[in-house]
Short mmCIF file of C-alpha atoms and ligand atoms in Angstrom, two decimals:
data_model
loop_
_atom_site.label_atom_id
_atom_site.label_comp_id
_atom_site.label_asym_id
_atom_site.label_seq_id
_atom_site.Cartn_x
_atom_site.Cartn_y
_atom_site.Cartn_z
CA MET A 1 326.15 -38.65 -4.14
CA LYS A 2 324.29 -35.55 -3.03
CA LYS A 3 325.49 -34.41 0.39
CA CYS A 4 322.67 -34.39 2.87
CA PHE A 5 322.75 -33.38 6.52
CA TRP A 6 321.84 -36.81 7.76
CA ASN A 7 324.44 -38.76 5.81
CA ASP A 8 327.96 -39.48 7.01
CA GLN A 9 330.90 -39.04 4.66
CA ASN A 10 330.11 -42.35 2.95
CA GLY A 11 326.46 -41.58 2.44
CA SER A 12 325.20 -43.84 5.26
CA PHE A 13 321.94 -42.53 6.66
CA PHE A 14 321.82 -41.33 10.28
CA PRO A 15 318.40 -39.83 11.06
CA GLU A 16 319.50 -38.71 14.54
CA MET A 17 321.70 -36.08 12.88
CA ALA A 18 318.48 -34.22 12.08
CA LEU A 19 318.17 -33.43 15.79
CA ASP A 20 321.17 -31.09 15.45
CA PHE A 21 319.32 -29.08 12.81
CA MET A 22 315.85 -28.83 14.38
CA PRO A 23 314.08 -25.46 13.90
CA THR A 24 314.82 -23.42 17.03
CA GLU A 25 311.18 -22.99 17.96
CA LYS A 26 310.60 -26.74 17.86
CA LEU A 27 313.77 -27.30 19.88
CA ARG A 28 312.58 -24.90 22.60
CA GLN A 29 309.24 -26.77 22.76
CA VAL A 30 311.03 -30.10 23.15
CA GLN A 31 313.24 -28.60 25.86
CA LEU A 32 310.30 -27.18 27.81
CA GLN A 33 308.37 -30.46 27.74
CA ARG A 34 311.43 -32.40 28.82
CA LEU A 35 312.34 -29.89 31.52
CA GLN A 36 308.85 -30.12 32.99
CA ALA A 37 309.01 -33.92 32.91
CA THR A 38 312.46 -33.93 34.54
CA VAL A 39 311.40 -31.55 37.32
CA THR A 40 308.33 -33.70 38.05
CA HIS A 41 310.38 -36.93 37.97
CA SER A 42 313.02 -35.50 40.33
CA TYR A 43 310.41 -33.99 42.67
CA ASN A 44 308.64 -37.34 42.97
CA LYS A 45 311.72 -39.52 43.29
CA VAL A 46 314.61 -37.57 44.82
CA PRO A 47 314.06 -36.48 48.46
CA LEU A 48 316.88 -33.90 48.39
CA PHE A 49 315.42 -32.17 45.34
CA ARG A 50 311.89 -32.28 46.75
CA LYS A 51 313.04 -30.73 50.02
CA ARG A 52 314.87 -27.93 48.21
CA MET A 53 311.80 -27.21 46.10
CA GLU A 54 309.59 -27.16 49.21
CA ASP A 55 312.01 -24.80 50.96
CA LEU A 56 311.58 -22.44 47.99
CA LYS A 57 307.78 -23.03 48.04
CA LEU A 58 307.98 -24.33 44.49
CA LYS A 59 305.90 -27.00 42.77
CA PRO A 60 306.79 -28.69 39.46
CA THR A 61 303.76 -26.98 37.91
CA ASP A 62 305.45 -23.60 38.52
CA ILE A 63 307.72 -24.33 35.57
CA GLN A 64 305.62 -22.85 32.81
CA GLN A 65 308.25 -21.62 30.39
CA LEU A 66 311.93 -22.31 29.78
CA SER A 67 313.08 -19.16 31.55
CA ASP A 68 311.44 -20.48 34.75
CA ILE A 69 314.44 -22.78 35.04
CA THR A 70 316.10 -19.93 36.97
CA LEU A 71 313.57 -20.49 39.78
CA LEU A 72 315.04 -23.93 40.45
CA PRO A 73 317.75 -24.56 43.04
CA PHE A 74 321.33 -25.23 41.92
CA SER A 75 323.05 -28.53 42.50
CA THR A 76 326.76 -29.04 43.12
CA LYS A 77 329.37 -31.75 43.43
CA LYS A 78 328.89 -31.59 47.19
CA ASP A 79 325.31 -32.84 46.72
CA LEU A 80 326.67 -35.92 44.99
CA ARG A 81 329.16 -36.48 47.81
CA ASP A 82 326.54 -35.96 50.53
CA THR A 83 324.17 -38.46 48.92
CA TYR A 84 326.86 -41.09 48.26
CA PRO A 85 326.36 -43.58 46.74
CA TYR A 86 322.77 -43.85 45.48
CA GLN A 87 320.51 -41.25 47.09
CA LEU A 88 320.22 -39.07 44.00
CA PHE A 89 318.98 -42.01 41.92
CA ALA A 90 315.45 -41.52 40.63
CA ALA A 91 315.03 -45.04 39.26
CA GLU A 92 314.81 -48.35 41.08
CA MET A 93 318.10 -50.19 41.36
CA LYS A 94 316.79 -53.03 39.18
CA LYS A 95 316.40 -50.51 36.34
CA ILE A 96 320.02 -49.31 36.64
CA VAL A 97 322.19 -51.10 34.09
CA ARG A 98 325.49 -49.25 34.58
CA LEU A 99 327.41 -47.41 37.28
CA HIS A 100 330.39 -45.13 36.77
CA ALA A 101 332.35 -43.13 39.32
CA SER A 102 334.64 -40.18 39.28
CA SER A 103 337.33 -39.83 41.88
CA GLY A 104 337.64 -36.05 41.97
CA THR A 105 340.23 -34.48 44.16
CA THR A 106 339.07 -35.32 47.66
CA GLY A 107 338.00 -38.48 49.45
CA LYS A 108 334.99 -40.42 48.28
CA PRO A 109 334.15 -40.77 44.61
CA ILE A 110 330.89 -39.58 43.15
CA VAL A 111 328.71 -42.32 41.73
CA VAL A 112 326.50 -41.99 38.66
CA GLY A 113 323.94 -44.45 37.30
CA TYR A 114 322.25 -45.12 33.96
CA THR A 115 319.06 -46.92 32.92
CA GLN A 116 318.90 -48.71 29.56
CA GLU A 117 317.19 -45.62 28.13
CA ASP A 118 320.00 -43.40 29.47
CA MET A 119 322.55 -45.69 27.82
CA GLU A 120 320.76 -45.27 24.50
CA VAL A 121 320.76 -41.48 24.83
CA TRP A 122 324.45 -41.55 25.78
CA ALA A 123 325.39 -43.61 22.71
CA GLN A 124 323.25 -41.31 20.56
CA VAL A 125 324.85 -38.05 21.71
CA VAL A 126 328.40 -39.39 21.37
CA LYS A 127 327.50 -40.70 17.92
CA ARG A 128 326.14 -37.26 16.93
CA GLY A 129 329.45 -35.78 18.11
CA LEU A 130 331.42 -38.32 16.08
CA LEU A 131 329.35 -37.60 12.97
CA ALA A 132 329.75 -33.85 13.45
CA ALA A 133 333.52 -34.35 13.56
CA GLY A 134 333.40 -36.35 10.32
CA PHE A 135 333.83 -39.87 11.75
CA SER A 136 332.10 -42.54 9.69
CA SER A 137 331.00 -46.16 9.88
CA GLU A 138 334.07 -47.07 7.84
CA ASP A 139 336.55 -45.77 10.37
CA ILE A 140 338.85 -48.01 12.38
CA VAL A 141 339.05 -46.17 15.67
CA GLN A 142 341.62 -46.57 18.43
CA ASN A 143 339.98 -45.51 21.68
CA PHE A 144 342.62 -44.71 24.28
CA TYR A 145 340.38 -43.06 26.86
CA GLY A 146 340.60 -45.12 30.05
CA TYR A 147 338.08 -47.98 30.29
CA GLY A 148 336.63 -48.66 33.72
CA LEU A 149 334.85 -46.43 36.20
CA PHE A 150 335.92 -43.32 34.23
CA THR A 151 333.15 -42.44 31.75
CA GLY A 152 335.61 -41.66 28.92
CA GLY A 153 336.47 -45.14 27.59
CA LEU A 154 333.10 -46.87 27.69
CA GLY A 155 331.16 -43.69 26.89
CA VAL A 156 333.01 -43.03 23.65
CA HIS A 157 332.98 -46.78 22.94
CA GLY A 158 329.15 -46.83 23.01
CA GLY A 159 328.95 -44.00 20.48
CA LEU A 160 331.49 -45.62 18.18
CA GLU A 161 329.62 -48.94 18.20
CA SER A 162 326.36 -47.19 17.54
CA LEU A 163 327.98 -45.43 14.58
CA GLY A 164 329.07 -48.80 13.24
CA ALA A 165 332.77 -47.95 13.26
CA THR A 166 335.38 -50.62 14.05
CA VAL A 167 336.40 -49.96 17.66
CA ILE A 168 339.76 -50.91 19.13
CA PRO A 169 339.15 -50.69 22.90
CA VAL A 170 342.80 -50.28 23.81
CA SER A 171 342.25 -47.98 26.86
CA GLY A 172 345.18 -45.97 28.27
CA GLY A 173 348.75 -47.16 28.86
CA ASN A 174 351.55 -49.09 27.17
CA THR A 175 352.39 -46.29 24.78
CA GLU A 176 354.71 -48.26 22.51
CA ARG A 177 352.01 -50.86 21.96
CA GLN A 178 349.56 -48.03 21.18
CA ILE A 179 351.85 -46.81 18.38
CA MET A 180 352.30 -50.34 17.04
CA ILE A 181 348.52 -50.84 16.93
CA MET A 182 347.97 -47.48 15.22
CA LYS A 183 350.32 -48.56 12.48
CA ASP A 184 349.59 -52.28 12.11
CA PHE A 185 345.79 -52.10 12.47
CA GLU A 186 345.65 -49.28 9.90
CA VAL A 187 343.81 -47.00 12.31
CA THR A 188 341.97 -44.15 10.55
CA ALA A 189 340.73 -42.21 13.61
CA ILE A 190 341.58 -41.90 17.29
CA ALA A 191 339.92 -40.82 20.53
CA GLY A 192 341.61 -39.98 23.83
CA THR A 193 342.94 -37.23 26.05
CA PRO A 194 345.02 -34.64 24.17
CA SER A 195 347.84 -34.73 26.73
CA TYR A 196 348.25 -38.48 26.30
CA PHE A 197 348.31 -38.12 22.54
CA ILE A 198 351.05 -35.48 22.84
CA ARG A 199 353.04 -38.05 24.76
CA MET A 200 352.37 -40.59 22.00
CA ILE A 201 353.79 -38.10 19.49
CA ASP A 202 357.07 -38.10 21.47
CA VAL A 203 357.19 -41.87 21.82
CA ALA A 204 356.42 -42.42 18.13
CA GLU A 205 359.30 -40.11 17.24
CA LYS A 206 361.64 -42.12 19.48
CA MET A 207 360.43 -45.35 17.85
CA GLY A 208 361.11 -43.89 14.42
CA VAL A 209 357.40 -43.96 13.47
CA ASP A 210 356.22 -40.93 11.51
CA LEU A 211 352.59 -40.47 12.57
CA ARG A 212 352.02 -38.17 9.59
CA LYS A 213 352.54 -41.13 7.28
CA LEU A 214 349.94 -43.34 8.98
CA LYS A 215 346.29 -43.54 7.89
CA ILE A 216 344.89 -41.52 10.82
CA LYS A 217 342.79 -38.61 9.59
CA ARG A 218 341.02 -37.31 12.67
CA GLY A 219 340.91 -37.44 16.43
CA LEU A 220 338.30 -36.69 19.09
CA PHE A 221 340.00 -35.19 22.12
CA GLY A 222 338.60 -34.10 25.45
CA ALA A 223 338.24 -34.78 29.19
CA GLU A 224 340.63 -31.89 29.95
CA PRO A 225 341.32 -28.37 28.69
CA TRP A 226 343.53 -28.10 25.61
CA SER A 227 344.44 -24.85 23.97
CA ASP A 228 344.33 -23.83 20.32
CA GLY A 229 348.13 -24.02 20.41
CA MET A 230 347.92 -27.67 21.45
CA ARG A 231 345.45 -28.29 18.65
CA GLU A 232 347.85 -26.78 16.11
CA TYR A 233 350.71 -28.87 17.48
CA ILE A 234 348.70 -32.12 17.32
CA GLU A 235 347.36 -31.40 13.86
CA LYS A 236 350.81 -30.61 12.51
CA LYS A 237 352.72 -33.42 14.17
CA ALA A 238 350.23 -36.14 13.23
CA ASN A 239 348.72 -34.57 10.10
CA ILE A 240 345.19 -35.04 11.40
CA LYS A 241 342.18 -32.87 12.23
CA ALA A 242 341.62 -32.62 15.98
CA PHE A 243 338.11 -32.08 17.40
CA ASP A 244 336.98 -31.25 20.91
CA ILE A 245 334.45 -33.34 22.86
CA TYR A 246 333.15 -32.15 26.21
CA GLY A 247 331.28 -33.78 29.04
CA LEU A 248 331.20 -34.61 32.72
CA SER A 249 330.20 -37.69 34.67
CA GLU A 250 327.49 -35.90 36.66
CA ILE A 251 325.58 -35.05 33.47
CA ILE A 252 326.28 -38.19 31.40
CA GLY A 253 330.02 -38.41 30.61
CA PRO A 254 331.52 -37.54 27.20
CA GLY A 255 328.96 -36.26 24.71
CA VAL A 256 327.35 -33.30 26.46
CA GLY A 257 328.71 -31.38 23.51
CA SER A 258 331.14 -31.74 20.64
CA GLU A 259 332.77 -29.80 17.82
CA CYS A 260 331.70 -29.95 14.19
CA GLU A 261 333.94 -29.72 11.15
CA CYS A 262 334.04 -25.90 11.48
CA GLN A 263 336.05 -26.31 14.71
CA SER A 264 334.53 -23.17 16.12
CA GLY A 265 333.17 -24.10 19.51
CA ILE A 266 331.34 -26.97 21.14
CA HIS A 267 327.77 -27.69 20.05
CA ILE A 268 325.72 -28.70 23.08
CA PHE A 269 323.25 -31.52 22.44
CA GLU A 270 320.58 -29.21 23.70
CA ASP A 271 317.65 -31.56 23.28
CA HIS A 272 319.18 -33.57 26.16
CA PHE A 273 321.22 -31.03 28.14
CA TYR A 274 320.11 -27.46 28.83
CA PRO A 275 322.96 -24.92 29.16
CA GLU A 276 322.95 -21.69 31.18
CA ILE A 277 325.77 -19.31 32.09
CA ILE A 278 325.88 -17.70 35.54
CA ASP A 279 328.16 -15.33 37.36
CA PRO A 280 329.91 -17.68 39.84
CA GLU A 281 329.99 -14.94 42.51
CA THR A 282 326.45 -13.53 42.36
CA LEU A 283 324.85 -16.69 40.87
CA LYS A 284 322.84 -14.45 38.53
CA SER A 285 322.16 -15.63 34.98
CA LEU A 286 324.30 -14.04 32.30
CA PRO A 287 323.17 -13.34 28.73
CA ASP A 288 324.55 -15.28 25.75
CA GLY A 289 328.00 -14.03 24.80
CA GLU A 290 329.09 -13.27 28.36
CA GLU A 291 331.68 -15.40 30.07
CA GLY A 292 330.77 -17.18 33.28
CA GLU A 293 330.22 -20.60 34.83
CA LEU A 294 328.41 -23.22 32.78
CA VAL A 295 325.33 -24.67 34.50
CA LEU A 296 323.75 -27.76 32.98
CA SER A 297 320.40 -29.50 33.44
CA THR A 298 319.65 -32.95 32.08
CA LEU A 299 316.42 -33.08 30.07
CA SER A 300 315.99 -36.82 29.53
CA LYS A 301 318.05 -38.64 32.18
CA GLN A 302 316.03 -41.26 34.04
CA ALA A 303 318.43 -42.82 36.53
CA MET A 304 319.97 -39.63 37.82
CA PRO A 305 318.37 -36.43 36.59
CA ILE A 306 320.33 -33.34 37.62
CA LEU A 307 318.98 -29.82 37.53
CA ARG A 308 321.07 -26.66 37.33
CA TYR A 309 324.36 -28.41 38.01
CA ARG A 310 327.23 -25.99 38.60
CA THR A 311 330.02 -27.41 36.45
CA ARG A 312 332.71 -24.89 37.54
CA ASP A 313 333.76 -24.78 33.88
CA ILE A 314 334.18 -21.26 32.55
CA THR A 315 332.87 -20.47 29.09
CA SER A 316 330.25 -18.45 27.21
CA ILE A 317 327.41 -19.28 24.85
CA GLU A 318 328.19 -18.25 21.27
CA THR A 319 325.77 -15.72 19.85
CA THR A 320 326.33 -16.24 16.13
CA PRO A 321 325.06 -19.30 14.26
CA CYS A 322 327.65 -21.85 13.15
CA SER A 323 328.29 -22.10 9.44
CA CYS A 324 327.60 -25.86 9.58
CA GLY A 325 323.90 -25.00 9.89
CA ARG A 326 323.34 -26.78 13.21
CA THR A 327 320.74 -24.96 15.27
CA ILE A 328 321.91 -26.38 18.60
CA ARG A 329 323.90 -23.67 20.36
CA ARG A 330 327.66 -23.65 20.88
CA ILE A 331 329.79 -22.81 23.87
CA LYS A 332 333.38 -21.57 23.62
CA ARG A 333 336.01 -24.26 24.21
CA ILE A 334 336.76 -24.59 27.89
CA GLY A 335 340.17 -23.38 29.01
CA ARG A 336 339.70 -23.19 32.75
CA ARG A 337 337.56 -23.96 35.76
CA SER A 338 336.53 -21.47 38.38
CA ASP A 339 338.13 -23.71 41.00
CA ASP A 340 341.56 -24.19 39.42
CA MET A 341 342.59 -20.63 40.12
CA PHE A 342 345.27 -19.87 42.70
CA ILE A 343 346.37 -16.55 44.08
CA ILE A 344 350.04 -15.69 44.08
CA ARG A 345 351.10 -12.40 45.62
CA GLY A 346 347.57 -11.15 45.20
CA VAL A 347 347.37 -12.01 41.54
CA ASN A 348 344.79 -14.50 40.28
CA VAL A 349 346.59 -17.16 38.27
CA PHE A 350 345.05 -19.89 36.09
CA PRO A 351 347.22 -22.81 34.87
CA SER A 352 345.93 -22.08 31.35
CA GLN A 353 347.67 -18.66 31.45
CA ILE A 354 351.00 -20.28 32.25
CA GLU A 355 350.45 -22.76 29.46
CA ALA A 356 349.69 -19.95 27.01
CA ALA A 357 352.89 -18.15 28.06
CA LEU A 358 355.07 -21.23 27.56
CA LEU A 359 353.52 -21.84 24.16
CA LYS A 360 354.09 -18.25 23.14
CA ALA A 361 357.75 -18.40 24.11
CA GLU A 362 358.65 -21.48 22.10
CA LYS A 363 355.77 -21.97 19.60
CA SER A 364 355.34 -25.56 20.73
CA LEU A 365 354.12 -26.73 24.08
CA PRO A 366 356.78 -28.24 26.32
CA HIS A 367 355.88 -30.61 29.17
CA TYR A 368 355.55 -28.59 32.31
CA GLN A 369 354.41 -28.78 35.89
CA ILE A 370 353.31 -26.03 38.23
CA ILE A 371 354.38 -26.59 41.81
CA LEU A 372 352.59 -24.72 44.56
CA ASP A 373 354.12 -24.70 48.00
CA ARG A 374 354.10 -22.67 51.19
CA LYS A 375 357.23 -21.27 52.80
CA ASN A 376 357.17 -19.01 55.86
CA ARG A 377 353.39 -18.79 55.49
CA LEU A 378 353.68 -17.44 51.97
CA ASP A 379 352.45 -19.26 48.91
CA THR A 380 355.19 -19.95 46.38
CA ILE A 381 354.99 -21.09 42.81
CA GLU A 382 357.54 -22.71 40.58
CA VAL A 383 357.10 -23.72 36.95
CA LYS A 384 359.20 -26.70 35.91
CA VAL A 385 359.64 -26.87 32.17
CA GLU A 386 361.01 -29.92 30.46
CA ILE A 387 363.44 -29.16 27.67
CA SER A 388 362.60 -30.96 24.46
CA ARG A 389 365.37 -32.53 22.43
CA GLU A 390 365.17 -29.68 19.91
CA MET A 391 365.69 -27.10 22.66
CA LEU A 392 368.63 -28.93 24.26
CA SER A 393 372.04 -27.32 23.90
CA ASP A 394 375.49 -27.83 25.45
CA ASN A 395 375.88 -24.11 25.72
CA ILE A 396 374.93 -22.83 29.18
CA GLY A 397 374.23 -19.38 27.73
CA ASP A 398 371.60 -20.85 25.37
CA MET A 399 369.90 -22.61 28.28
CA GLU A 400 369.90 -19.44 30.36
CA ALA A 401 368.40 -17.52 27.46
CA LEU A 402 365.69 -20.16 27.05
CA LYS A 403 364.80 -19.92 30.73
CA LYS A 404 364.63 -16.15 30.45
CA ARG A 405 362.30 -16.39 27.46
CA PHE A 406 359.92 -18.55 29.48
CA SER A 407 360.01 -16.28 32.56
CA HIS A 408 359.64 -13.18 30.45
CA SER A 409 356.64 -14.59 28.61
CA ILE A 410 354.98 -15.56 31.91
CA GLU A 411 355.68 -12.13 33.38
CA GLN A 412 354.13 -10.46 30.36
CA ILE A 413 350.89 -12.43 30.76
CA LEU A 414 350.60 -12.45 34.56
CA GLY A 415 352.34 -9.24 35.46
CA ILE A 416 354.39 -10.96 38.16
CA SER A 417 357.65 -12.86 37.95
CA ILE A 418 357.62 -16.54 38.68
CA MET A 419 360.50 -18.93 39.24
CA VAL A 420 361.09 -21.11 36.19
CA SER A 421 363.41 -24.09 36.24
CA LEU A 422 364.40 -26.24 33.31
CA CYS A 423 364.61 -30.00 33.60
CA GLU A 424 365.85 -32.83 31.43
CA PRO A 425 363.81 -34.43 28.63
CA GLY A 426 361.53 -37.15 30.03
CA SER A 427 362.02 -36.20 33.69
CA LEU A 428 358.54 -34.86 34.53
CA PRO A 429 355.77 -37.36 35.34
CA ARG A 430 353.45 -38.26 32.44
CA SER A 431 349.82 -39.26 32.62
CA GLU A 432 348.02 -41.76 30.44
CA GLY A 433 344.67 -40.13 31.12
CA LYS A 434 344.04 -36.56 32.17
CA ALA A 435 347.22 -34.49 32.62
CA LYS A 436 348.01 -33.37 36.14
CA ARG A 437 349.61 -29.98 35.57
CA VAL A 438 349.50 -28.64 39.12
CA LEU A 439 351.23 -30.26 42.07
CA ASP A 440 349.89 -28.59 45.17
CA LYS A 441 352.16 -29.30 48.12
CA ARG A 442 350.46 -26.72 50.32
CA GLN A 443 347.88 -29.16 51.70
CA GLN A 444 350.56 -31.63 52.68
CA GLY A 445 351.54 -29.26 55.46
CA ALA A 446 355.20 -30.27 55.37
CA THR A 447 356.60 -26.83 54.71
CA LEU A 448 354.33 -24.64 56.78
O1 LIG B 501 336.07 -36.09 31.62
C1 LIG B 501 334.07 -36.92 30.58
C2 LIG B 501 334.76 -36.95 29.25
C3 LIG B 501 335.44 -38.08 28.85
C4 LIG B 501 334.68 -35.86 28.40
C5 LIG B 501 336.05 -38.14 27.62
C6 LIG B 501 335.27 -35.89 27.15
C7 LIG B 501 335.95 -37.02 26.76
P1 LIG B 501 334.83 -36.13 34.35
O2 LIG B 501 335.95 -37.04 34.65
O3 LIG B 501 333.65 -36.12 35.25
O4 LIG B 501 334.23 -36.47 32.92
O5 LIG B 501 335.43 -34.67 34.24
C8 LIG B 501 334.63 -33.59 33.86
O6 LIG B 501 336.56 -32.49 32.85
O7 LIG B 501 333.88 -30.54 34.18
C9 LIG B 501 335.80 -30.28 32.67
O8 LIG B 501 336.39 -29.53 33.72
C10 LIG B 501 336.80 -31.29 32.13
N1 LIG B 501 336.57 -31.52 30.70
C11 LIG B 501 335.91 -32.53 30.12
N2 LIG B 501 335.94 -32.38 28.76
C12 LIG B 501 336.61 -31.22 28.51
C13 LIG B 501 336.98 -30.51 27.33
C14 LIG B 501 334.91 -36.46 31.73
N3 LIG B 501 336.68 -30.96 26.13
C15 LIG B 501 335.46 -32.32 33.78
N4 LIG B 501 337.64 -29.34 27.49
C16 LIG B 501 334.68 -31.17 33.21
C17 LIG B 501 337.96 -28.86 28.72
C18 LIG B 501 337.00 -30.67 29.75
N5 LIG B 501 337.66 -29.49 29.86
#
């Protein structure tokens, strides 16, 4: 069968794939029309947005071209907290068919709502992501993103159903049962957080199950940063292709963007979500290719349109076209957020740098946890690294040398030395959803 853009691997026809390949000029027209409609909708229905526009002496009709988006005010997570639970909704409650919530790090959750139309767009964008990653209607897919208020489980589920794949809605948890299902149900594709899958790799090994011999061919991983090293590890240990899917509750959930078979960055579904990059300090727009904070605007959301939302995710917009032929732009995979940085002895440190150093030292990523504390009014940092069974040795000298390799690698990347301690296999806490790599004891005030 002749390969066509809008066919999946089995030749089934998916016309929505054409949206990924729209001529750029047409795409920009669609974006402008939708941006104007979204600004008008928000201005008429959301008091907070209207007030901010009035403060800036702006009217929806001032948005004449796409670049006028920079005239609009930013929105932030704080806006969602301040308007808890429903004051950012732009549709009547009777039109809202779904609520999700994200707990975040402090206090009250943020609440997001969807109309039936929003649900259809959500399923469509996730489906386009699945198709781009080579999933097909014939796949049997184990979805181990958490089901519930988190957007991961049900969001990916909607896309899988729309694709016509067989979904196993297993959610997170009960790792041994997950492995049993993978094997017995002849699963051909998986979706979940990369850190939880890495844990499954360990558990499968303990159970004597060789994941490489199962029928799984591909996985769609996201909801947290995962490095190229982690990708290599997953692909090798399970003999699958691992693709990145990105999203956030405030914008829609999973499916804001996704990787294609070229695995060279995340294509943003630009006909629904408009990306910009800004300098997080000056808030000025940055040109394509420059690294900064990703700002997203929804272009079709009805229940909760959001304009110029500051994601805190650091990335850049790719300047070269992807060899897959998609015209929708790509962003670089996201390794860090502007708010996960901490400062130790004057040096800016991102958890992703520590992860890169550990990976470099041992070529495979060990479980680790970064512990921040405060002693005598000084911030301290300790990296606890769990020894894998392969690294374990009875010889104290070997263990000392291993520890040195880790500290040395960290020092090379950060330029400062950091305390590293080794701990026994299986002793660090594991997560069945997003990994929690940093334990910040400073706020607890116990060791002031
Ligand atoms: O994590 C939505 C999602 C579910 C995406 C399943 C992909 C798969 P939130 O809980 O609101 O939503 O968290 C959003 O998670 O701002 C990023 O910091 C991070 N994040 C999400 N996907 C990725 C990714 C979901 N692929 C926040 N790479 C975002 C890096 C990611 N970080």
